[in-house]
Every structure is written in structure tokens, then in C-alpha cells.
Coordinates of N, CA and C in Angstrom, one line a residue:
X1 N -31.5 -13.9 47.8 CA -32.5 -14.4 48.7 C -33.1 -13.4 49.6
X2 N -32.1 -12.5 50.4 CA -32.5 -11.3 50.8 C -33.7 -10.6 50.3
X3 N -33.6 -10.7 48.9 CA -34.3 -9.3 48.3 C -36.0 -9.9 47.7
X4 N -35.9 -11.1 48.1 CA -36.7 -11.6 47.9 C -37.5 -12.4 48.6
X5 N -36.9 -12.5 50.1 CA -37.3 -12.5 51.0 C -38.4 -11.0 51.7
X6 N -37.5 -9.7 51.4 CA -38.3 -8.8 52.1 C -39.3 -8.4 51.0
X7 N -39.3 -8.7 49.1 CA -40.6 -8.4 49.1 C -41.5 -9.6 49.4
X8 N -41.4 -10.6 49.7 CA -42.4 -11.4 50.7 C -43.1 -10.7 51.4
X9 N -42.6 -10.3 52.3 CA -42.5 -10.0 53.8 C -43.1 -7.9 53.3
X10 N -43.1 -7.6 52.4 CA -43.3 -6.3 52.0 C -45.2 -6.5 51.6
X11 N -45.3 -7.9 51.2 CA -46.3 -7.8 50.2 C -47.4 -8.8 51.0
X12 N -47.0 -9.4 52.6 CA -47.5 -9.5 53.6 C -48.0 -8.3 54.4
X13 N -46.9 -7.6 54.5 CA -47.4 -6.1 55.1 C -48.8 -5.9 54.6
X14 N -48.4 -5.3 53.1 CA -49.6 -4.9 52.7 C -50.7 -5.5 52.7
X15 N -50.6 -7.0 52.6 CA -52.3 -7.3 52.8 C -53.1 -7.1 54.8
X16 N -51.9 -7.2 55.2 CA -52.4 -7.3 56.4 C -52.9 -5.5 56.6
X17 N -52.3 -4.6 55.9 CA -53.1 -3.3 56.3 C -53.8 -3.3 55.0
X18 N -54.2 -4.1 54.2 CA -55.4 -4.3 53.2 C -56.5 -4.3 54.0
X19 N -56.1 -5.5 55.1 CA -57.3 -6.1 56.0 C -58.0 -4.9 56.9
X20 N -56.8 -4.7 57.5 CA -57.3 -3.1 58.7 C -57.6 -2.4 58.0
X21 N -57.8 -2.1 56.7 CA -58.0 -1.0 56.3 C -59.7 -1.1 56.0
X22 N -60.1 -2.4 55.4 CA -61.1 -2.6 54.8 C -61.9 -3.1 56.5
X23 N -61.1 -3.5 57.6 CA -61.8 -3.3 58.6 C -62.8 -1.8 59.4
X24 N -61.8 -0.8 58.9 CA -62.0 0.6 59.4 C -63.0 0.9 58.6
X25 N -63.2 0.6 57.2 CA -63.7 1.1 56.3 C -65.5 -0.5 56.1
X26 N -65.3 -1.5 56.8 CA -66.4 -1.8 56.8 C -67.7 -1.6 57.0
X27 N -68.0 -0.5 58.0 CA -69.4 -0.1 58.7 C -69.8 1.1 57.2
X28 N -68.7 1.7 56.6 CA -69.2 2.6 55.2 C -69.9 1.4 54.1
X29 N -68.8 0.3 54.2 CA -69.3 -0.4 53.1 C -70.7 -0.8 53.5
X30 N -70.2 -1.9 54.3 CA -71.9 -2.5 54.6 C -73.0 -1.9 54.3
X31 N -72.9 -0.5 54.8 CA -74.1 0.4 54.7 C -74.8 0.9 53.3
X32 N -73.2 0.6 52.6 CA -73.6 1.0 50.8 C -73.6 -0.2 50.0
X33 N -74.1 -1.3 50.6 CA -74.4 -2.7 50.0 C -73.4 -3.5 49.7
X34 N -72.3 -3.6 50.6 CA -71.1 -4.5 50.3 C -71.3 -5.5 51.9
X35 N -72.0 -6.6 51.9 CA -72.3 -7.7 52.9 C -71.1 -8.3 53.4
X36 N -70.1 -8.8 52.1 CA -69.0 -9.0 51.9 C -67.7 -8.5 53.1
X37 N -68.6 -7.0 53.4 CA -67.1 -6.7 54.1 C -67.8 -6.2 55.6
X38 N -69.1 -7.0 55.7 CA -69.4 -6.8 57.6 C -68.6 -7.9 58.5
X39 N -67.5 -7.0 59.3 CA -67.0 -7.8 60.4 C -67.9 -8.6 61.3
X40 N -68.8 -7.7 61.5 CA -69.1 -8.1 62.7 C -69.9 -9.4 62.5
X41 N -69.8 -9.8 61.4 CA -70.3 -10.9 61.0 C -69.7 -12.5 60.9
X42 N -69.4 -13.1 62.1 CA -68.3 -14.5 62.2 C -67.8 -15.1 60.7
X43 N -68.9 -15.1 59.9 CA -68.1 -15.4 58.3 C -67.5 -15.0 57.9
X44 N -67.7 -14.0 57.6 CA -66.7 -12.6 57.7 C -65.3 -12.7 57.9
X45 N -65.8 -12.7 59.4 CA -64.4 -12.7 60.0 C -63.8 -13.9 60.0
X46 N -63.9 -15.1 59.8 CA -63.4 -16.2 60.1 C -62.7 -16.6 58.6
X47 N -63.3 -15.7 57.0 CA -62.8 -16.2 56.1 C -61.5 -15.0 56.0
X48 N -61.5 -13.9 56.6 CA -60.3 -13.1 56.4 C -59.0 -13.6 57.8
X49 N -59.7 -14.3 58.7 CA -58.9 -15.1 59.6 C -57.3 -16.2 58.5
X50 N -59.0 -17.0 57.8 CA -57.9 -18.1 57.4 C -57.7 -17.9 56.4
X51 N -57.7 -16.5 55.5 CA -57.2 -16.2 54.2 C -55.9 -15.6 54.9
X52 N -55.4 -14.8 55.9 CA -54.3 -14.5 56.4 C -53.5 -15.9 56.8
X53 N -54.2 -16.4 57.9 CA -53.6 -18.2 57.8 C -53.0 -18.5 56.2
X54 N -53.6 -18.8 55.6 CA -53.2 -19.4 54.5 C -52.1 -18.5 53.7
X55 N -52.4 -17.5 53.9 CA -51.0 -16.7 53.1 C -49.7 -16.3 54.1
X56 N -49.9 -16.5 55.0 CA -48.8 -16.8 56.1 C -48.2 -18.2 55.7
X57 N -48.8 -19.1 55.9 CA -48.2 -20.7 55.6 C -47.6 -20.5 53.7
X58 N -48.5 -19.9 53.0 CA -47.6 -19.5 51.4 C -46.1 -19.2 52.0
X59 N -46.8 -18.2 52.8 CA -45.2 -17.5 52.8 C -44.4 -18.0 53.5
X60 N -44.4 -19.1 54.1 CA -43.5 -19.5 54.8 C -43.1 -21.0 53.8
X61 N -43.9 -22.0 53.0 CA -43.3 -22.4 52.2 C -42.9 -21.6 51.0
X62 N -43.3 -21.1 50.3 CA -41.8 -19.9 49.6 C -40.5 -20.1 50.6
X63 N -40.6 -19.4 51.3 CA -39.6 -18.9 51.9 C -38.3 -20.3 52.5
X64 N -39.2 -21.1 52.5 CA -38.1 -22.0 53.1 C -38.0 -23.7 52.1
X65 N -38.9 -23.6 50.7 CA -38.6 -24.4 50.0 C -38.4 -23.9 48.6
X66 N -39.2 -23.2 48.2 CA -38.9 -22.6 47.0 C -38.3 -21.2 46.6
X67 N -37.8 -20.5 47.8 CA -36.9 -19.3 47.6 C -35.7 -19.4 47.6
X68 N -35.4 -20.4 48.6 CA -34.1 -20.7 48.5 C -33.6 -21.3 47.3
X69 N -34.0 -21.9 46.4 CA -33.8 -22.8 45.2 C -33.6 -21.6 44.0
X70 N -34.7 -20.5 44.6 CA -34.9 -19.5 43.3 C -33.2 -18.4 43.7
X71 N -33.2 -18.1 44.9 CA -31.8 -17.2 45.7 C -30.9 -18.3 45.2
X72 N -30.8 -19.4 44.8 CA -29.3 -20.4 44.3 C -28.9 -20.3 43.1
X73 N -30.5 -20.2 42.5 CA -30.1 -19.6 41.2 C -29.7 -18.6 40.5
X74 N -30.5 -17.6 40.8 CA -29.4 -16.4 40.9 C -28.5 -16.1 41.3
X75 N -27.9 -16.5 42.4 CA -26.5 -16.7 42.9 C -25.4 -17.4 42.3
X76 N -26.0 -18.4 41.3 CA -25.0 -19.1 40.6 C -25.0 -18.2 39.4
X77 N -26.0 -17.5 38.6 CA -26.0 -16.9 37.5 C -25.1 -15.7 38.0
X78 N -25.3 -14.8 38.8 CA -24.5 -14.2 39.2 C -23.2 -14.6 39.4
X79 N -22.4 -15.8 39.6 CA -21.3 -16.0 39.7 C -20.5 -16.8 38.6
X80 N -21.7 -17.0 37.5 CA -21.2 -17.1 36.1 C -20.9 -16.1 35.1
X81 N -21.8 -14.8 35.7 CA -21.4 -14.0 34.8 C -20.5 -13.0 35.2
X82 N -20.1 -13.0 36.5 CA -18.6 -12.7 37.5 C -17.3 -13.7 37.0
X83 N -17.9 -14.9 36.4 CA -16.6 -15.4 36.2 C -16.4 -15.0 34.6
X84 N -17.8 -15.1 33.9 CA -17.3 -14.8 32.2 C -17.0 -13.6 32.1
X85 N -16.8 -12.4 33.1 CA -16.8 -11.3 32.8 C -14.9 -11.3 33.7
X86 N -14.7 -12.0 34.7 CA -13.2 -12.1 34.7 C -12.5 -13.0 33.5
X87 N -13.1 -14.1 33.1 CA -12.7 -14.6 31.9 C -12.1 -13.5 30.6
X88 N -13.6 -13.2 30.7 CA -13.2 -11.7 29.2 C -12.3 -10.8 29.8
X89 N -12.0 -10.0 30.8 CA -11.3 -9.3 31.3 C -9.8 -10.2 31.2
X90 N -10.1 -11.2 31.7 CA -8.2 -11.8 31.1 C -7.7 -11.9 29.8
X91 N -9.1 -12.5 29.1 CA -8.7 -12.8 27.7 C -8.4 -11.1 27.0
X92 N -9.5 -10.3 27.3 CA -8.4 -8.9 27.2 C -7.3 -8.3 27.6
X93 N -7.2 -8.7 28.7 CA -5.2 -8.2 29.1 C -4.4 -9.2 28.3
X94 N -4.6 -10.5 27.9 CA -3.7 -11.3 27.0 C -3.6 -10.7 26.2
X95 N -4.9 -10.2 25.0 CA -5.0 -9.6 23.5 C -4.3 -8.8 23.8
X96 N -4.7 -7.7 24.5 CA -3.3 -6.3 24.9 C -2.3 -7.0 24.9
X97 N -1.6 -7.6 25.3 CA -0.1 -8.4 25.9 C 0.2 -8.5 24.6
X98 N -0.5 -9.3 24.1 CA -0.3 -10.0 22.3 C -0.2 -9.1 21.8
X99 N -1.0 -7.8 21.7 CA -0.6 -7.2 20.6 C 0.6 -5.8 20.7
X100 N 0.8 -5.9 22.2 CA 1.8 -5.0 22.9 C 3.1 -5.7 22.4
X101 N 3.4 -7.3 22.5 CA 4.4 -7.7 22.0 C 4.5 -7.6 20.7
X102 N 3.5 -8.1 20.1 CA 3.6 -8.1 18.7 C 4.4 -6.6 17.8
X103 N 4.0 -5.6 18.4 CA 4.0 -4.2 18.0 C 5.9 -3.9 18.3
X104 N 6.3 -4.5 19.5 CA 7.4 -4.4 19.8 C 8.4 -5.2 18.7
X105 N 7.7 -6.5 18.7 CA 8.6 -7.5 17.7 C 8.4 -6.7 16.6
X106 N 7.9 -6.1 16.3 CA 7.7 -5.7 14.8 C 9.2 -4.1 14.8
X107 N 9.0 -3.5 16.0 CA 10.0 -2.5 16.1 C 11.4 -2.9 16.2
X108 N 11.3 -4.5 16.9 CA 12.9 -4.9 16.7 C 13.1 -5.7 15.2
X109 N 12.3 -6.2 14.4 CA 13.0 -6.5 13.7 C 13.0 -5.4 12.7
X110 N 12.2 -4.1 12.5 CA 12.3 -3.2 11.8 C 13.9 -2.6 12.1
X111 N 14.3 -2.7 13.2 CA 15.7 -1.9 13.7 C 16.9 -3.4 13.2
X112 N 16.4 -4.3 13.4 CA 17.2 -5.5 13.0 C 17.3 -5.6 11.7
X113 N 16.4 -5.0 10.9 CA 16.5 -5.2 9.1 C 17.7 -3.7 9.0
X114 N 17.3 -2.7 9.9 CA 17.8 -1.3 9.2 C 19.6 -1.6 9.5
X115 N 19.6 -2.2 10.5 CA 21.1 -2.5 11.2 C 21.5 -3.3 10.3
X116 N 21.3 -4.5 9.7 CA 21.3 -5.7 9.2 C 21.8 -4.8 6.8
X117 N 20.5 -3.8 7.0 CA 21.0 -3.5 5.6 C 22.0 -2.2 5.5
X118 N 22.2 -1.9 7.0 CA 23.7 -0.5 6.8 C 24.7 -1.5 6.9
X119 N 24.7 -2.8 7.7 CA 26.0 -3.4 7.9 C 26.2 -3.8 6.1
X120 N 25.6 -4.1 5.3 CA 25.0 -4.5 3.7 C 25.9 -3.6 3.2
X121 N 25.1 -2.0 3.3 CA 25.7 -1.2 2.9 C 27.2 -0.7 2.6
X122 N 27.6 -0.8 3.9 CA 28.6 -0.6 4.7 C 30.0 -1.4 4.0
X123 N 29.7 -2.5 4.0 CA 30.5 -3.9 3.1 C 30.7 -3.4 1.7
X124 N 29.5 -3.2 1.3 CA 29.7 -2.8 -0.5 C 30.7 -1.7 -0.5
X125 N 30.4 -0.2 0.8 CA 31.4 0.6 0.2 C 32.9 0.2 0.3
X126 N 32.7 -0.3 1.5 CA 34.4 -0.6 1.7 C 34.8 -1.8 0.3
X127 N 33.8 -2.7 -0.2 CA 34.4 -3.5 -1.2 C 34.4 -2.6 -2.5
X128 N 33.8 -1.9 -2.5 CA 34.0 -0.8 -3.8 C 35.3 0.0 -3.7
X129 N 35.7 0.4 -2.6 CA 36.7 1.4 -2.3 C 38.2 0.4 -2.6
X130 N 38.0 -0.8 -1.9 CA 38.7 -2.1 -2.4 C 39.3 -2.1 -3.5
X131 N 38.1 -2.4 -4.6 CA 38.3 -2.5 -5.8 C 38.9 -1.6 -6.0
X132 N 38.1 0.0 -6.3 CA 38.8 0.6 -6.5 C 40.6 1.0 -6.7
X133 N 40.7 0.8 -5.4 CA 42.2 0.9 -5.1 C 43.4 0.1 -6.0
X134 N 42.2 -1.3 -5.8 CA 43.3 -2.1 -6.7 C 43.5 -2.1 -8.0
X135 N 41.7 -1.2 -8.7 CA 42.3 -1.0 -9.8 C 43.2 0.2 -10.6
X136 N 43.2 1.6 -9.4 CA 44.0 2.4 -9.5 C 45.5 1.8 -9.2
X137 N 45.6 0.9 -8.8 CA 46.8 0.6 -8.5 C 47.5 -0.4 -9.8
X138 N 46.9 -0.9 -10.0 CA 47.1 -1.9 -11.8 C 46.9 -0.4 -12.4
X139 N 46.1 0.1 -12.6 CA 46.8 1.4 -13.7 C 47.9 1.8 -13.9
X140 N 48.3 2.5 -12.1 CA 49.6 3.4 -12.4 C 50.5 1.9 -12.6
X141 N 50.4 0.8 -12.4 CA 51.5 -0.4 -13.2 C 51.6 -0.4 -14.3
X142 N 50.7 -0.4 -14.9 CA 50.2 -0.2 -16.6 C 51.3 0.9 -16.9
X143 N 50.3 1.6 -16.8 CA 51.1 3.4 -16.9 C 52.2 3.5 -16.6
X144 N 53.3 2.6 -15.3 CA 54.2 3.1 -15.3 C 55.4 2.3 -16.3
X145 N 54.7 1.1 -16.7 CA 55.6 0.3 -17.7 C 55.2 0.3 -18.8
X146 N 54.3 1.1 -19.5 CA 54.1 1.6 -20.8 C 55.2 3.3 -20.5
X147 N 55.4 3.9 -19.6 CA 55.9 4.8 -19.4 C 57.9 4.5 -19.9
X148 N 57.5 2.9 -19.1 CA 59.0 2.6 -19.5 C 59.4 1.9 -20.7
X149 N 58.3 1.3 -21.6 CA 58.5 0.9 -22.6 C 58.6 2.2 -23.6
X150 N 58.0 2.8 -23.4 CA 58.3 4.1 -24.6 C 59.3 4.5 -24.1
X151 N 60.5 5.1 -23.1 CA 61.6 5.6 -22.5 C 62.3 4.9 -23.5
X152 N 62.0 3.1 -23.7 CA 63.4 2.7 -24.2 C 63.4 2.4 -25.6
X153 N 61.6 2.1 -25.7 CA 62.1 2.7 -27.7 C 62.4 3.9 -27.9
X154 N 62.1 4.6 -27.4 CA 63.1 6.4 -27.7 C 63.8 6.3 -27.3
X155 N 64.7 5.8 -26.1 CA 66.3 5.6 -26.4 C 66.7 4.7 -27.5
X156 N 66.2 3.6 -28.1 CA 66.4 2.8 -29.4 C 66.2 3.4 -30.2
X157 N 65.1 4.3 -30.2 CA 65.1 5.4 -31.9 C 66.6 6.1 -31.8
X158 N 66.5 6.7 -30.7 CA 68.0 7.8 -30.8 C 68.9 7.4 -30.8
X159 N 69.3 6.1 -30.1 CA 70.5 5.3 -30.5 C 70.5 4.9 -32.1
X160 N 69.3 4.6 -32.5 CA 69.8 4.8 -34.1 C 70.0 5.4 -34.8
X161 N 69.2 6.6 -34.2 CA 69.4 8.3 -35.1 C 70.7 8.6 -35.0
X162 N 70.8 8.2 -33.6 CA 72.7 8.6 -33.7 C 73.5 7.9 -34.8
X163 N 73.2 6.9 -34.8 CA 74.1 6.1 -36.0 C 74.0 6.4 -37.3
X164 N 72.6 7.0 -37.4 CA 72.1 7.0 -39.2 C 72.2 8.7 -39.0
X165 N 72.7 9.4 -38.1 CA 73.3 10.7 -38.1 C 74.9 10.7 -38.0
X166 N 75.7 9.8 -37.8 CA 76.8 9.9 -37.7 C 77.3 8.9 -39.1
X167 N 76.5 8.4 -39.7 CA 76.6 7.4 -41.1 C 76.8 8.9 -42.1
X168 N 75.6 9.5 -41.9 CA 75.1 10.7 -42.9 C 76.1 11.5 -42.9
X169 N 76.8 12.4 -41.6 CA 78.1 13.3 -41.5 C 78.7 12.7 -42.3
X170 N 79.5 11.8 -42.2 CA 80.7 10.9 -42.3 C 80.3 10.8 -44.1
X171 N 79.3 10.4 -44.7 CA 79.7 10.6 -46.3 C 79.3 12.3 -46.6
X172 N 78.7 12.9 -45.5 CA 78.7 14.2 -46.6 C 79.8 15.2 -46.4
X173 N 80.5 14.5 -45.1 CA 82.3 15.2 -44.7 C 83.3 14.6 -46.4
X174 N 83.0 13.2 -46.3 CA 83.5 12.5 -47.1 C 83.2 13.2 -48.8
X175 N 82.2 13.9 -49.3 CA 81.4 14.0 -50.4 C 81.9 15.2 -50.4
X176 N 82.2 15.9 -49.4 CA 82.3 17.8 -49.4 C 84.2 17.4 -49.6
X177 N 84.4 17.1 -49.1 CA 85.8 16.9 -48.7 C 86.9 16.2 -49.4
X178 N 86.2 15.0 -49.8 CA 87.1 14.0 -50.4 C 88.2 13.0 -49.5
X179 N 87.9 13.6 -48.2 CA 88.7 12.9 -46.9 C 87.9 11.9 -46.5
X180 N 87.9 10.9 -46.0 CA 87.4 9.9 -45.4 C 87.5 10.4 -43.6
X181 N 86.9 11.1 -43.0 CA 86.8 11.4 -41.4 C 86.8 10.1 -40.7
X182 N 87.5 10.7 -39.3 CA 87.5 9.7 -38.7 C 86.1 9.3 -37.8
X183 N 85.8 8.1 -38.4 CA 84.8 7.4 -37.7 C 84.0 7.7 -36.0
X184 N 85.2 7.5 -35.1 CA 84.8 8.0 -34.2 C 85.1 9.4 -33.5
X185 N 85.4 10.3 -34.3 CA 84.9 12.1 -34.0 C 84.0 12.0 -34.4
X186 N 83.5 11.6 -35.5 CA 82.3 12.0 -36.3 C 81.3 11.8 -35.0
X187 N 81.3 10.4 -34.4 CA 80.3 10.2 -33.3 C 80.2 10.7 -32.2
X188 N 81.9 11.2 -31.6 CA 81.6 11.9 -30.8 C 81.2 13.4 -31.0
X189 N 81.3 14.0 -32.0 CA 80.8 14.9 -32.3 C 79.2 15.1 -32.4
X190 N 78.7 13.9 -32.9 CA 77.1 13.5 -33.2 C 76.5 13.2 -31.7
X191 N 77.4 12.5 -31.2 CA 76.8 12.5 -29.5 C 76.9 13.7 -28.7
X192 N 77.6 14.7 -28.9 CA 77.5 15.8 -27.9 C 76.9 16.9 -28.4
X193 N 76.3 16.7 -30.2 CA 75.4 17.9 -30.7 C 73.8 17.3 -30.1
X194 N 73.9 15.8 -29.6 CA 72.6 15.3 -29.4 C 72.5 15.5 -27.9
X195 N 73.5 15.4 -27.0 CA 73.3 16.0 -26.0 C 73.0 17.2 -25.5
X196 N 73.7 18.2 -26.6 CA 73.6 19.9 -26.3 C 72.3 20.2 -26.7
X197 N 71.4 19.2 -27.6 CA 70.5 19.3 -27.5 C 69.1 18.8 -27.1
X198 N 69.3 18.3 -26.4 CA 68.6 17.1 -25.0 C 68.5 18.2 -24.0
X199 N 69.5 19.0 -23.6 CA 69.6 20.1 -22.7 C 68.6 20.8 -22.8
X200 N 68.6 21.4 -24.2 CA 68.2 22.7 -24.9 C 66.9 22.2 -24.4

């Protein structure tokens, strides 16, 4: 309303030194065929009287019915677009916020998947190492009772070698000789050439 009050009040100035001016300047006119602008003439002067009258009374209705109405209105547009422009400025610190969080959640569950697939990880080796163990451990079982099953059919082969080696002495003592030997030299003799050679 201010600003629109003083060009009123700016654009009253000017006509009023329109008027002085064209008063200073009326004795040139007149003389160069402008009738129009002889003061000294009551019509004259009496229509530049109430043409100032009359634009004084303008200006004072402006000013105090229709300026104010026009100053409300720009005052309210002004304070619409003070609020859509704090509006947008909120709804932008939200979108930041939003996408500040969002950016974050995305860094925790990136760190919650990487934690999430070492602990994964982590499980498998130890259940591999697990396994492992147990099946190195069923091996050397394997291994050590195939270890003992062969010990004792080779002590069953030699326990019979001994017999079908002390059978064999005994007829070719018997065949060389014509003696019948006694049964158990022969063995103990066949048991301690099998030991002297178990040593060897």
C-alpha cells in the first residue's frame, strides 16, 4: 500500500508542477496562438482550479477505497507465495531427510547382508572342517582294523606254514632217514628257524 500510495502522491506532484509550469510558460504560449493556456483569463483559470479539485478528490478516493483493497491483495499474494515457498522449502528438507535415511538404510543393510553372509561363511568352514575330521577319523578306524585283520591272517598263514613246514621236515627226515622224528623237535625246531627268521 505504501508504494502505491507515494506513486499517487508522486504523480500528483507532477501535475501540480505541470500546472506551474504551463503557468510560467503561458504569456509564450498565448502569444504563439495557444488561448487555451491564458491565465489571466477566469476560464482558464477556474477549469485548471477544478481539474486539480477533481484529481485531488481521485486521489483521495483511490487512496482510501480502492488502494487499500488493491495493498490486501498483494499482501495476501505475497503471503501465499511466502508460505508456498516455506511449504517447498519443508517439503525439500523432508526429501533430503528421505533420502539421507534411505542412503543410510541401504549402508546398514549392505553391512547386515556382508555380516549376515561371513557368519554363512564362517558355519560352512567350521562344518567342513567337522566333516572332515570325522571322516579322517572313520579312516584311520578303517585302516586301523583292516591293519588288524591282515596282522591276523598272516599270523593264520604262518601258523599254517608252520604246520605244513613241520609236516614236510618230519616226512623228508622220515624219507632221508627211515626214522620216524620226533614230532615235537621237528616243531620246535621249525618254530625257532621261523623266529630266527622274523628277526632277520
Amino acid at each position: 500500500m505504501g508504494v502505491i500510495t507515494k506513486t499517487v502522491r508522486a504523480g500528483l506532484l507532477a501535475t501540480v508542477c505541470g500546472v506551474s509550469l504551463l503557468a510560467v510558460s503561458a504569456p509564450g504560449a498565448y502569444a504563439t496562438g495557444m488561448p487555451q493556456l491564458d491565465f489571466a483569463n477566469p476560464l482558464v483559470t477556474g477549469q485548471v482550479m477544478w481539474g486539480a479539485i477533481i484529481f485531488f478528490v481521485f486521489y483521495l478516493v483511490l487512496s482510501k477505497a480502492m488502494l487499500p483493497g488493491v495493498a490486501r491483495v498483494l499482501h495476501d499474494r505475497s503471503q501465499r507465495i511466502t508460505g508456498d515457498l516455506e511449504v517447498a522449502r519443508s517439503a525439500k528438507q523432508d526429501a533430503d531427510k528421505a533420502v539421507a535415511e534411505l542412503q543410510q538404510a541401504r549402508k546398514d543393510a549392505m553391512a547386515e547382508a556382508q555380516a549376515h553372509l561371513q557368519k554363512v561363511l564362517d558355519e560352512e568352514h567350521r562344518t567342513a572342517d567337522q566333516q572332515m575330521q570325522e571322516i579322517n577319523a572313520r579312516l584311520a578306524s578303517e585302516i586301523a582294523d583292516a591293519e588288524k585283520n591282515v596282522a591276523a591272517e598272516k599270523a593264520r598263514a604262518l601258523s599254517a606254514l608252520k604246520e605244513i613246514a613241520a609236516d614236510t621236515t618230519q616226512a623228508l627226515v622220515q624219507r632221508l632217514t627211515g626214522v620216524v622224528p620226533d614230532a615235537q623237535l621237528v616243531a620246535r625246531n621249525v618254530e625257532s628257524a621261523s623266529a630266527h627268521r622274523s628277526i632277520i
